[in-house]
Amino acid sequence: KRQVVLAPERSIDELSPAPRFPKLWQRPEAAATLLMLVTKAPARFVRLWAMDLLRREHKSTFGSLKPEALLDLLDHEDEEVQSLGAELFGSLGGLEKLPIETWLRLLQTKSPTVLAVLCDAMVRHVTPDRLNLAQCIDLACAAPSPVARLGLDFLRKRNVSAPADLTVLVR
């Protein structure tokens, strides 16, 4: 077995190992493998290595990722992985065309930090009229405060006067 032995005055955070076969890791198709390692690797050191390599070698591919591909990152138990997901999400293009169902799924993320990033992005890219009244109410009643604030802001921008709207509000 191989193992890393650190000098007494050093920490694992200082390690930035060069990958074996660096040219292979620089190829565009390696980004998918690195994303898989970030989400599936049980070892934090492997996840950190993969995140570092993604940032160094594949930053240009971030904008072409599909938001749905980031769900595993955003929902990950490791906050560093969640932060990478938020960073990648911020670099995506076409968020104004993202279906409302995807936005609502993204807003189920557990991390308060990531939720704040997602809510800010939703304010910038989604007009309130894309949500129905029931969806706005559901957001306003959500437990995480950034989501509830977002739902309340969307509700304030709506004209609620039809009898059917009042029935939805009463629930």
Coordinates of C-alpha atoms in Angstrom, one line a residue, residues 8 31 34 36 50 60 69 82 87 98-99 104 116 124 128 139 146 148 158 167:
P8 CA 5.4 17.3 11.1
A31 CA -14.3 17.2 -16.9
L34 CA -13.7 14.9 -12.5
M36 CA -18.1 12.4 -10.9
A50 CA -10.7 16.9 -8.5
S60 CA -13.9 27.1 -20.0
A69 CA -26.0 18.2 -13.7
Q82 CA -21.7 22.6 -2.5
E87 CA -19.7 28.6 -8.3
L98 CA -34.4 27.2 -17.3
P99 CA -37.8 25.6 -16.6
L104 CA -38.1 24.8 -7.8
A116 CA -28.8 32.4 -1.1
R124 CA -32.1 38.0 -11.8
P128 CA -42.6 36.4 -11.2
L139 CA -42.0 29.5 -1.9
P146 CA -34.0 33.1 1.5
A148 CA -39.5 32.5 1.8
R158 CA -48.7 39.8 -8.4
T167 CA -59.3 30.5 -3.1

